[in-house]
XYZ file of C-alpha atoms in Angstrom:
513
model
C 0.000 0.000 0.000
C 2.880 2.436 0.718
C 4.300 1.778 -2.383
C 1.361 2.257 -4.366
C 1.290 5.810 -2.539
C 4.759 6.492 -2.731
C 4.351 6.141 -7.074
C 0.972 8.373 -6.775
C 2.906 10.830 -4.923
C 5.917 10.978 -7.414
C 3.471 11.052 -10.557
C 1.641 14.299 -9.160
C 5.029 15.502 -8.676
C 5.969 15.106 -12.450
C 3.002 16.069 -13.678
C 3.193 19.657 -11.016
C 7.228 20.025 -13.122
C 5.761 19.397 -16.147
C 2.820 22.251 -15.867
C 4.728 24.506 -14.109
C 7.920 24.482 -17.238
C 5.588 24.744 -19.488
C 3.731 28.104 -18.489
C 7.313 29.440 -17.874
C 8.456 28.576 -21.451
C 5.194 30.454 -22.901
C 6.235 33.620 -20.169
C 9.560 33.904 -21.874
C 8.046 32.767 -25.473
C 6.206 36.053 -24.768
C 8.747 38.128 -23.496
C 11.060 37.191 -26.015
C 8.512 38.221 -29.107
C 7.721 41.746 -27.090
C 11.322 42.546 -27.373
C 12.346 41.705 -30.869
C 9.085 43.910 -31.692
C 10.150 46.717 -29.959
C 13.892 46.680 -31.787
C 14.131 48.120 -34.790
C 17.481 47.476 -36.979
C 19.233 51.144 -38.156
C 20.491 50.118 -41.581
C 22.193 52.570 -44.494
C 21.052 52.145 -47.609
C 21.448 53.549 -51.687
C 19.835 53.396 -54.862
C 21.900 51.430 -57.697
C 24.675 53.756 -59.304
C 23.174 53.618 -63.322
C 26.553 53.842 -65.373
C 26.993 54.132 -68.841
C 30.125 56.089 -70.026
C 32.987 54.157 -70.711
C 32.398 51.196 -68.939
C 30.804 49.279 -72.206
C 32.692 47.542 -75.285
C 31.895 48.265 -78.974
C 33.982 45.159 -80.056
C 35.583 42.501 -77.898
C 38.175 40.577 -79.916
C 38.819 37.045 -78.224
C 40.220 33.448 -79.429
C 38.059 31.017 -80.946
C 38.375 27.245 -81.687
C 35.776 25.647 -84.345
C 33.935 22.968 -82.544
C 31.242 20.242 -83.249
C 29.776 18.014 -80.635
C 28.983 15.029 -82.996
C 31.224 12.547 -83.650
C 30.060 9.785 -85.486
C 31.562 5.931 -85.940
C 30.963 3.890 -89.489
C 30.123 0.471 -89.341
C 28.911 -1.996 -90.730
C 25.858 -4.211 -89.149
C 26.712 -7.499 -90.008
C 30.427 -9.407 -90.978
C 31.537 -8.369 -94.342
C 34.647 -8.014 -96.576
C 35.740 -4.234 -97.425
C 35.484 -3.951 -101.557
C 36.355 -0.490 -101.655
C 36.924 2.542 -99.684
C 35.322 5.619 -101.185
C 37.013 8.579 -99.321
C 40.345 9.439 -97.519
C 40.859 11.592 -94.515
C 40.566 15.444 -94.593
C 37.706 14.596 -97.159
C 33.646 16.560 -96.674
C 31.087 14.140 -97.359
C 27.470 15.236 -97.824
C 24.114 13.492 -95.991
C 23.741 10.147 -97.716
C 26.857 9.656 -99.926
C 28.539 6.473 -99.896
C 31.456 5.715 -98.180
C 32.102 2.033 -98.071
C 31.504 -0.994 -100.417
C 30.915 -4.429 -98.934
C 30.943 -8.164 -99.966
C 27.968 -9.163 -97.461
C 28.222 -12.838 -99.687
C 24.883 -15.006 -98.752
C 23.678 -12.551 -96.926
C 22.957 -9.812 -99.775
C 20.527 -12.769 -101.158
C 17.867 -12.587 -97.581
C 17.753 -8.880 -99.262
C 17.188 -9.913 -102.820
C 14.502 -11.965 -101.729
C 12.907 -9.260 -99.672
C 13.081 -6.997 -101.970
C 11.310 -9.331 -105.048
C 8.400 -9.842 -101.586
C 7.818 -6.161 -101.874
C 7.314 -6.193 -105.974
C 4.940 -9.464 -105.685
C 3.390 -7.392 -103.327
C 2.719 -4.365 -105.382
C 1.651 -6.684 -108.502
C -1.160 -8.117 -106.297
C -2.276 -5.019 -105.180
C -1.644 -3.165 -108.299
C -4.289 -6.491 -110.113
C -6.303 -6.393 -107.315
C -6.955 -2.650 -107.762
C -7.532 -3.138 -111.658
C -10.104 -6.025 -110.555
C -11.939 -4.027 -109.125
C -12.224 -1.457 -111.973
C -13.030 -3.888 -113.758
C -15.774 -5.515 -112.026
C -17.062 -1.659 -111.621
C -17.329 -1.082 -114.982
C -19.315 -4.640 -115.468
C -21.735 -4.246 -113.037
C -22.312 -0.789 -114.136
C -22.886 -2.018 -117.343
C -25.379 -4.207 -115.814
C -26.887 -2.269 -114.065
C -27.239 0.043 -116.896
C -28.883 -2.902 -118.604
C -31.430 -3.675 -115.870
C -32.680 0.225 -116.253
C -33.161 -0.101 -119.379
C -35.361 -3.310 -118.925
C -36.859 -1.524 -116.400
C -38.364 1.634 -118.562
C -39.411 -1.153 -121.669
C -41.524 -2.633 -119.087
C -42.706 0.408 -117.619
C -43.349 1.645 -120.824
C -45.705 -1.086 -122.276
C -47.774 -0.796 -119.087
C -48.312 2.592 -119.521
C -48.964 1.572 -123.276
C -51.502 -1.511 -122.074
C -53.274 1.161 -119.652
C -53.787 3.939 -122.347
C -55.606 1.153 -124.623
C -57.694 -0.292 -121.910
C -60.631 1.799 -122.313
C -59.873 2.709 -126.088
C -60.351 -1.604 -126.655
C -63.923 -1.079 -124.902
C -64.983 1.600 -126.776
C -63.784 0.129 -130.291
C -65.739 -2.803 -128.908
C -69.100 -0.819 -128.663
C -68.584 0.827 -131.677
C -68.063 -2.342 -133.534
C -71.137 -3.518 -131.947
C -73.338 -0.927 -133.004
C -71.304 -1.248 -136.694
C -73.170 -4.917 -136.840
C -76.550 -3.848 -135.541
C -76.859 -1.392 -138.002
C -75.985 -3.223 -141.134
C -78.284 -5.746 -140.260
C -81.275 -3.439 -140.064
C -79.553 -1.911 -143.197
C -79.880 -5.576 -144.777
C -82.920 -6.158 -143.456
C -83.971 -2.871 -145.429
C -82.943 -3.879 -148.375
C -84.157 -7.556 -148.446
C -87.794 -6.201 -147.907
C -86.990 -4.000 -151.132
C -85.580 -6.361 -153.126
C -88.798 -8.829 -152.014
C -91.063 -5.877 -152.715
C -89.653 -5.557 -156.237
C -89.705 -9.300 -156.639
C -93.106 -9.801 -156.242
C -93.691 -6.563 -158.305
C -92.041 -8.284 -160.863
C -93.647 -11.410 -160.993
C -96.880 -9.776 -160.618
C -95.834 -8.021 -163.855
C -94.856 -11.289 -165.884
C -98.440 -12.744 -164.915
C -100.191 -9.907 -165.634
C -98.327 -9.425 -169.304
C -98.573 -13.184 -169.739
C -102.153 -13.046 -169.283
C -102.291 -10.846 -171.985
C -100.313 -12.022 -174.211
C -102.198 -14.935 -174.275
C -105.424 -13.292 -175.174
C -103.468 -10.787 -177.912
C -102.721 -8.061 -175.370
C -99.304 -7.300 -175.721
C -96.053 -8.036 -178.096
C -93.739 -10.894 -177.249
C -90.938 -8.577 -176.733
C -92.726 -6.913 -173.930
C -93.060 -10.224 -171.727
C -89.875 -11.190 -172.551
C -88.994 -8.141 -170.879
C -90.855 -8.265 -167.700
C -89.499 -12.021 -167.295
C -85.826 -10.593 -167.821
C -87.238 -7.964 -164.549
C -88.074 -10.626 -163.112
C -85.332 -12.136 -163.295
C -83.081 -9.533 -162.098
C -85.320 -8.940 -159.337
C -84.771 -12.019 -158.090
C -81.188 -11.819 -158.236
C -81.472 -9.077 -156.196
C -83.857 -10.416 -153.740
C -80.942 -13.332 -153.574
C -78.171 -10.692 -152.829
C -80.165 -8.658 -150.315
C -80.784 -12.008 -148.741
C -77.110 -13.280 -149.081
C -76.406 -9.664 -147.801
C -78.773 -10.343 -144.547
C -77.075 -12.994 -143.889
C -73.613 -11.509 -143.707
C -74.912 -8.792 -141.559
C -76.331 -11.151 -139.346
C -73.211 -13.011 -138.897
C -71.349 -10.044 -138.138
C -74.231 -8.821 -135.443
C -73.428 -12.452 -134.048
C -69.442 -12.034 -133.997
C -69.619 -8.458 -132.601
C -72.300 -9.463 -129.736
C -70.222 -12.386 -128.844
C -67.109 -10.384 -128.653
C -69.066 -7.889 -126.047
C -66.724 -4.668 -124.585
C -66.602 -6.723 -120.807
C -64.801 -9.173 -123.161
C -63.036 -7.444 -124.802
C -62.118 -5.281 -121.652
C -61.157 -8.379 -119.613
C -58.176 -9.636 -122.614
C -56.803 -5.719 -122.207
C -56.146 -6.214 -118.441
C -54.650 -9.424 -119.173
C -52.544 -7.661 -121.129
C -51.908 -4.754 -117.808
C -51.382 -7.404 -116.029
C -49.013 -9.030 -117.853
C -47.382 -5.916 -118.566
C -47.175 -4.910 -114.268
C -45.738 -8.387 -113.768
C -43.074 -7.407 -116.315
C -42.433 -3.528 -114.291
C -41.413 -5.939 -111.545
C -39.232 -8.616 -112.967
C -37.623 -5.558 -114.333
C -37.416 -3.734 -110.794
C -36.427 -7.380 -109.439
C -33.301 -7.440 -111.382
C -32.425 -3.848 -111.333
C -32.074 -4.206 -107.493
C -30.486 -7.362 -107.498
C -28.031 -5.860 -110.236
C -27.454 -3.433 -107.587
C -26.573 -5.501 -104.730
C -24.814 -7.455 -107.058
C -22.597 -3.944 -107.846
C -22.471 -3.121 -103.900
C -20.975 -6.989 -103.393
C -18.960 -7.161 -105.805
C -17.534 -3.901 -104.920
C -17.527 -5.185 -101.617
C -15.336 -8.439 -101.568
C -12.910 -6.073 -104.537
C -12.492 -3.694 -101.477
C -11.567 -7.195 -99.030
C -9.217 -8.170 -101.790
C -7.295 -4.863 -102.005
C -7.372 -4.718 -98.442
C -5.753 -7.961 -98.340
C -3.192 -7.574 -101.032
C -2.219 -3.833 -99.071
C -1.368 -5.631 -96.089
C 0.573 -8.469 -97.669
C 2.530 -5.327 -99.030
C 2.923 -3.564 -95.521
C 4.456 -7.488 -94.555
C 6.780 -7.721 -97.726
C 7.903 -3.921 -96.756
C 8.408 -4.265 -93.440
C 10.361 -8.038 -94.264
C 12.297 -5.988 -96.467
C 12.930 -3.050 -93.920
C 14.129 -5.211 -91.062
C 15.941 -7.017 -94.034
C 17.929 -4.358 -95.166
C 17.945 -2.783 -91.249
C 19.970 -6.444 -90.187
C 22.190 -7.297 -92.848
C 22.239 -3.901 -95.062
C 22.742 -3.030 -98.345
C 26.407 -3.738 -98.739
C 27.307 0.073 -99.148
C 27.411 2.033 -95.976
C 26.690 6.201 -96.296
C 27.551 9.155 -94.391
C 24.693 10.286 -92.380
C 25.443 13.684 -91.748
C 27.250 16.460 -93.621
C 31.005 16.219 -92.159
C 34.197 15.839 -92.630
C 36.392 12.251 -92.308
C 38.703 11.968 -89.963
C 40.038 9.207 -89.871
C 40.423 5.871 -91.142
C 40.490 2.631 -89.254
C 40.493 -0.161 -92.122
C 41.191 -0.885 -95.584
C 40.229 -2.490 -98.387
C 40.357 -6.581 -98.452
C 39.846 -6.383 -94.884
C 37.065 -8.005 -93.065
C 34.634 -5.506 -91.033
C 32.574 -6.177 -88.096
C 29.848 -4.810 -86.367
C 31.018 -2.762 -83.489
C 34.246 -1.589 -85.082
C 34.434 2.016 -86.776
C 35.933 1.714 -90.721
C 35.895 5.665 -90.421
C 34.885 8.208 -88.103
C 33.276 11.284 -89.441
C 32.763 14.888 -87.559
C 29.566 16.412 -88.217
C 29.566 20.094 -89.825
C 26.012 20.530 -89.629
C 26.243 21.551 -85.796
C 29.907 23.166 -85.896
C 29.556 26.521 -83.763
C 32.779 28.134 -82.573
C 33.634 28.177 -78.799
C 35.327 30.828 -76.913
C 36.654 32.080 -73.941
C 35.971 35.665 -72.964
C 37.718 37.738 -69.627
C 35.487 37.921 -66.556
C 36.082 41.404 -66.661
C 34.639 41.731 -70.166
C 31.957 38.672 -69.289
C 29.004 41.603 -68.575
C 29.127 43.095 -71.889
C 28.464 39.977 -73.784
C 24.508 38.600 -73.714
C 23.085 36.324 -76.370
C 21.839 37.684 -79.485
C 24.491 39.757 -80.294
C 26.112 39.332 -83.747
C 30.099 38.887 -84.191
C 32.725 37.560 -87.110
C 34.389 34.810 -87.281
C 37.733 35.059 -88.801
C 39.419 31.368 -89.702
C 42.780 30.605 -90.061
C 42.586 29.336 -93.445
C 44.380 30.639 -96.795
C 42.929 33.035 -97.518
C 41.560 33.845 -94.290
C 37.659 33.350 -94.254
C 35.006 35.710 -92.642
C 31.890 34.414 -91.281
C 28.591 35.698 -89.443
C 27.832 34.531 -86.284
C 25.605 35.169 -83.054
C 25.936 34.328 -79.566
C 23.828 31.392 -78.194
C 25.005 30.806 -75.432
C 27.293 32.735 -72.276
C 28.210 30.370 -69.421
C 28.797 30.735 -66.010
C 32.080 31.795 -63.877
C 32.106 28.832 -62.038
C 32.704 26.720 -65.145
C 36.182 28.195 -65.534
C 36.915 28.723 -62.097
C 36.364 32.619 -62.558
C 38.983 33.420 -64.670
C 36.979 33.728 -67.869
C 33.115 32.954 -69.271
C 32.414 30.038 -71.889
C 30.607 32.007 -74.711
C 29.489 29.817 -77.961
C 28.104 31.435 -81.348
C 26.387 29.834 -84.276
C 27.488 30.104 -87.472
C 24.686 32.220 -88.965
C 25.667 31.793 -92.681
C 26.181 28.015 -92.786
C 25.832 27.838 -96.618
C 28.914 30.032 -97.097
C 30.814 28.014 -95.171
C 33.930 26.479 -96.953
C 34.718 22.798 -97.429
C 37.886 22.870 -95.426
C 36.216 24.030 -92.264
C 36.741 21.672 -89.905
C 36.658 21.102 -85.993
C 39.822 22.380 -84.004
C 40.844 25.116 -86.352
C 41.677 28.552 -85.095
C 39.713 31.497 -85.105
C 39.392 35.220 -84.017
C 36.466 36.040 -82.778
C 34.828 39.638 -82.767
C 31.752 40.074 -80.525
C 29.817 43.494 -81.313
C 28.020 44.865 -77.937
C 26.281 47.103 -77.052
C 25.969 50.201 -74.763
C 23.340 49.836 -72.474
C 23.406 51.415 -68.962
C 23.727 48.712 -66.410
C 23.669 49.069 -62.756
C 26.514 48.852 -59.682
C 25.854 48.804 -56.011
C 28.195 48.862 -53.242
C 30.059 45.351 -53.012
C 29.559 45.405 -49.236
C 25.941 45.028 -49.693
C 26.389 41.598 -51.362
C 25.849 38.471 -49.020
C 26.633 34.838 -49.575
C 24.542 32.831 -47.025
C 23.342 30.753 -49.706
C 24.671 29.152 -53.210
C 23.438 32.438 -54.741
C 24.457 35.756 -53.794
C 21.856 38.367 -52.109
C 20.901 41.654 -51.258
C 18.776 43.167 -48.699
C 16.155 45.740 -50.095
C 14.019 47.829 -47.519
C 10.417 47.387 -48.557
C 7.422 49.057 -46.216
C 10.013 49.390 -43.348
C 10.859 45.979 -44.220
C 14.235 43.904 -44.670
C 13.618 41.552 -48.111
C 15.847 39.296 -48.747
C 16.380 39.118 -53.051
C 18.980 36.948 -55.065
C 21.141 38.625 -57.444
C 22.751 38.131 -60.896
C 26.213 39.894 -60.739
C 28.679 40.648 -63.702
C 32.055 42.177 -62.831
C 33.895 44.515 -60.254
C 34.611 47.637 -60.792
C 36.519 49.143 -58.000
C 34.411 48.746 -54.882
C 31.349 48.119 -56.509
C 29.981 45.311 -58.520
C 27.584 45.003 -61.653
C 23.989 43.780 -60.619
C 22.716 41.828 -63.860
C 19.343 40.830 -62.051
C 17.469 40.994 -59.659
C 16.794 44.866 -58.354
C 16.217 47.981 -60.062
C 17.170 51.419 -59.840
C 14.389 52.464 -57.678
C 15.315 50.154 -55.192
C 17.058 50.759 -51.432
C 19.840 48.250 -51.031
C 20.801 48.063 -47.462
C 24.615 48.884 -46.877
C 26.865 46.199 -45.179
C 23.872 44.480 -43.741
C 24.338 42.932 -40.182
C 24.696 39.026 -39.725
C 22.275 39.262 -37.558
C 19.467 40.833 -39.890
C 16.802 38.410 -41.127
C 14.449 38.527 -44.343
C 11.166 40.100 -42.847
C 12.815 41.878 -39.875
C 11.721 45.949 -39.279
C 14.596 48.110 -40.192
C 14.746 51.776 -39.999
C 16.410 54.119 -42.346
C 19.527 56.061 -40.974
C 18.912 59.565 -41.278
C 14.693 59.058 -41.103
């Protein structure tokens, strides 16, 4: 029990230590900020000096080397004896020229046959593409064909419609034709009756008297001869009857329904054909749109065996080569590694060639001339050839101090008239190189205001009773004061010799204010 009393005891104490530090800490946490807010740092300050006479270069003169970064090794990609050795050192080659000729032996023929893939190829696709323009030009003709089908048929049932109720009415009329002849014949039988019995009335009469003395022989003889044609006549009008009666008989049995009902046979017949026609016209068309279809699927195919052969051929030639290896860049050789009869293999350079599509010209410029020199500005380029050649340039590029441990800058220019360029201009020759700048006023500030806490240098710059802290770009020293490339302007305080003490954001007070 006296144990467990004892550890209550000590825990209370802790915990009594504990409070009691940590209100003390917050007291002096307290005390501490009401002091620092109550000090204000005196600091001297100036604007940047803006300086422009004298201080500025119209032409720096320096030493130049030509330079190319590119370096390239020639070799081949698979075994294979050196034929022939197309150029010698000190010679430019252009993009693509040849260099080398090799004896690749068995291997040349994995090309050969790659390369006869790719013209199978094309034939197929080249007949495959005529195929199909000539299938086009079949089913259009076919098609054509069908159309024309088509507007025959449509044609005669417009034809059998129009005479449809024309047949009728030549029906009727032919009808009515036959009814009237037979009351026409009817007409004249009753004449011809009416004059036969006239007649023969006349021959008995005339007979009568003849017989008793009345009349002359001649005179009967001529009423019998009346007679006689009267009955011929009576004979015709009745042969006539007859006819007209027959025809009344054909035209009634040949009625206009009848007649009528053979006409839309013939519109029937005639619609049946308007379809068969329209039938094949659109199965001449899907025919077209098939046809067309599978010519499409047999291009398609023969294209793709082509992307195959190529693509055979590419990583043909890309493994074993062509047997002559080119430059691939515009350069100069410098040297040789091999000759001819000798056996080359992958891996090991025949040649090396220097590229003198990126040659620029590198040079070295004094620290105290580094400030004047920015990119963008133009120079010449004098190289040490005979006669000496002059080319335009422009600076790309201006390096740091620390690359040359202070001393001087790294500055490189491009060669800004690369077609004039000679032949003979190669990496490591001389040059002289003359940088025009220019004149623009540039600031300095007292060198004691300059601190290096960090990797960068600094300044102090009083801002709404403010210390800021900025990073500056400086160029070179002139006397006690240094060029300020970046990083303030000339409306700016800069704080004189700043204390080690002073701290970005702490309240500073102007001396003098």
């Amino acid at each position: 029990m006296r144990k467990v009393v004892g550890a209550l005891a000590m825990v209370l104490v802790l915990t009594a230590a504990v409070v009691y530090n940590r209100r003390l800490e917050t007291t002096k946490r307290a005390e501490r900020h009401a002091r620092v807010a109550s000090v204000v740092a005196v600091v001297d300050t100036c604007t940047p000096e803006i300086a422009t006479e004298g201080q500025r270069f119209r032409l720096l003169s320096v030493a130049g080397t030509i330079c190319s970064p590119e370096q390239i090794a020639i070799s081949p990609k698979v075994p294979g004896r050196i034929l022939r050795i197309l150029v010698s050192v000190g010679d430019s080659v252009r993009r693509g020229q040849e260099l080398v000729l090799l004896d690749l032996g068995d291997l040349a023929a994995q090309v050969d046959a790659a390369r006869a893939g790719v013209q199978a190829a094309e034939a197929m696709l080249r007949k495959a593409r005529r195929g199909k323009d000539a299938r086009t030009i079949e089913m259009e003709a076919d098609i054509a064909q069908a159309e024309g089908n088509l507007a025959v048929a449509r044609a005669k049932l417009r034809q059998a419609e129009l005479g449809l109720p024309l047949v009728r009415q030549e029906a009727r009329a032919d009808a009515t034709k036959a009814s009237a002849g037979v009351k026409q014949a009817e007409a004249g039988l009753s004449q011809a009756e009416a004059g036969l019995r006239q007649a023969e009335d006349t021959v008995k009469r005339l007979e009568y008297l003849y017989a008793h003395g009345g009349v002359a022989a001649v005179d009967l003889e001529g009423a019998r001869t009346q007679a006689a044609i009267a009955k011929a006549g009576y004979e015709t009008a009745k042969a006539a009857l007859e006819l007209a009666r027959a025809g009344l008989a054909a035209a009634g049995g040949d009625t206009p329904e009848r007649r009528g009902l053979v006409s839309e046979a013939d519109v029937e017949a005639a619609r049946a054909g308007v379809k068969l026609a329209e039938a094949a016209l659109t199965i001449a068309r899907k025919g077209r749109a098939e046809a067309l279809r599978i010519a499409d699927q047999d291009i398609s195919a023969a294209d793709a065996q082509l992307r195959q052969a190529r693509a055979g051929y590419a990583q043909a030639v890309a493994s074993v080569g062509n047997g002559r290896l080119t430059s691939p860049v515009d350069g100069v050789v410098t040297s040789l590694d091999a000759h001819a009869g000798e056996y080359a293999q992958p891996g090991f350079p025949i040649m090396r060639i220097v590229s003198r599509g990126n040659v620029h010209v590198e040079a070295q410029v004094p620290s105290a001339s580094a400030a004047a020199v920015r990119p963008g500005q133009e120079a010449d380029i004098t190289v040490r050839t005979d006669p000496p050649t002059i080319l335009s340039a422009r600076v790309s590029r201006v390096g740091a101090y620390t690359e040359t441990g202070g001393r001087t800058v790294p500055v490189r220019l491009a060669i800004t008239n690369r077609s004039r360029s000679p032949r003979l201009l190669r990496p490591g020759m001389g040059a002289r190189v003359d940088i025009r700048t220019d004149a623009r006023p540039y600031l300095l500030i007292p060198y004691s205001s300059v601190r290096y806490d960090g990797a960068s240098p600094s300044v102090f710059v009083v801002d709404n009773g403010k210390a800021r802290s900025r990073e500056v770009v400086l160029g070179r020293t002139v006397g006690s004061r240094v060029e300020v490339l970046r990083g303030v302007t000339p409306q700016d305080r800069i704080v004189v010799a700043p204390s080690l003490s002073l701290q970005d954001g702490d309240a500073v007070q102007v001396s003098g204010q």
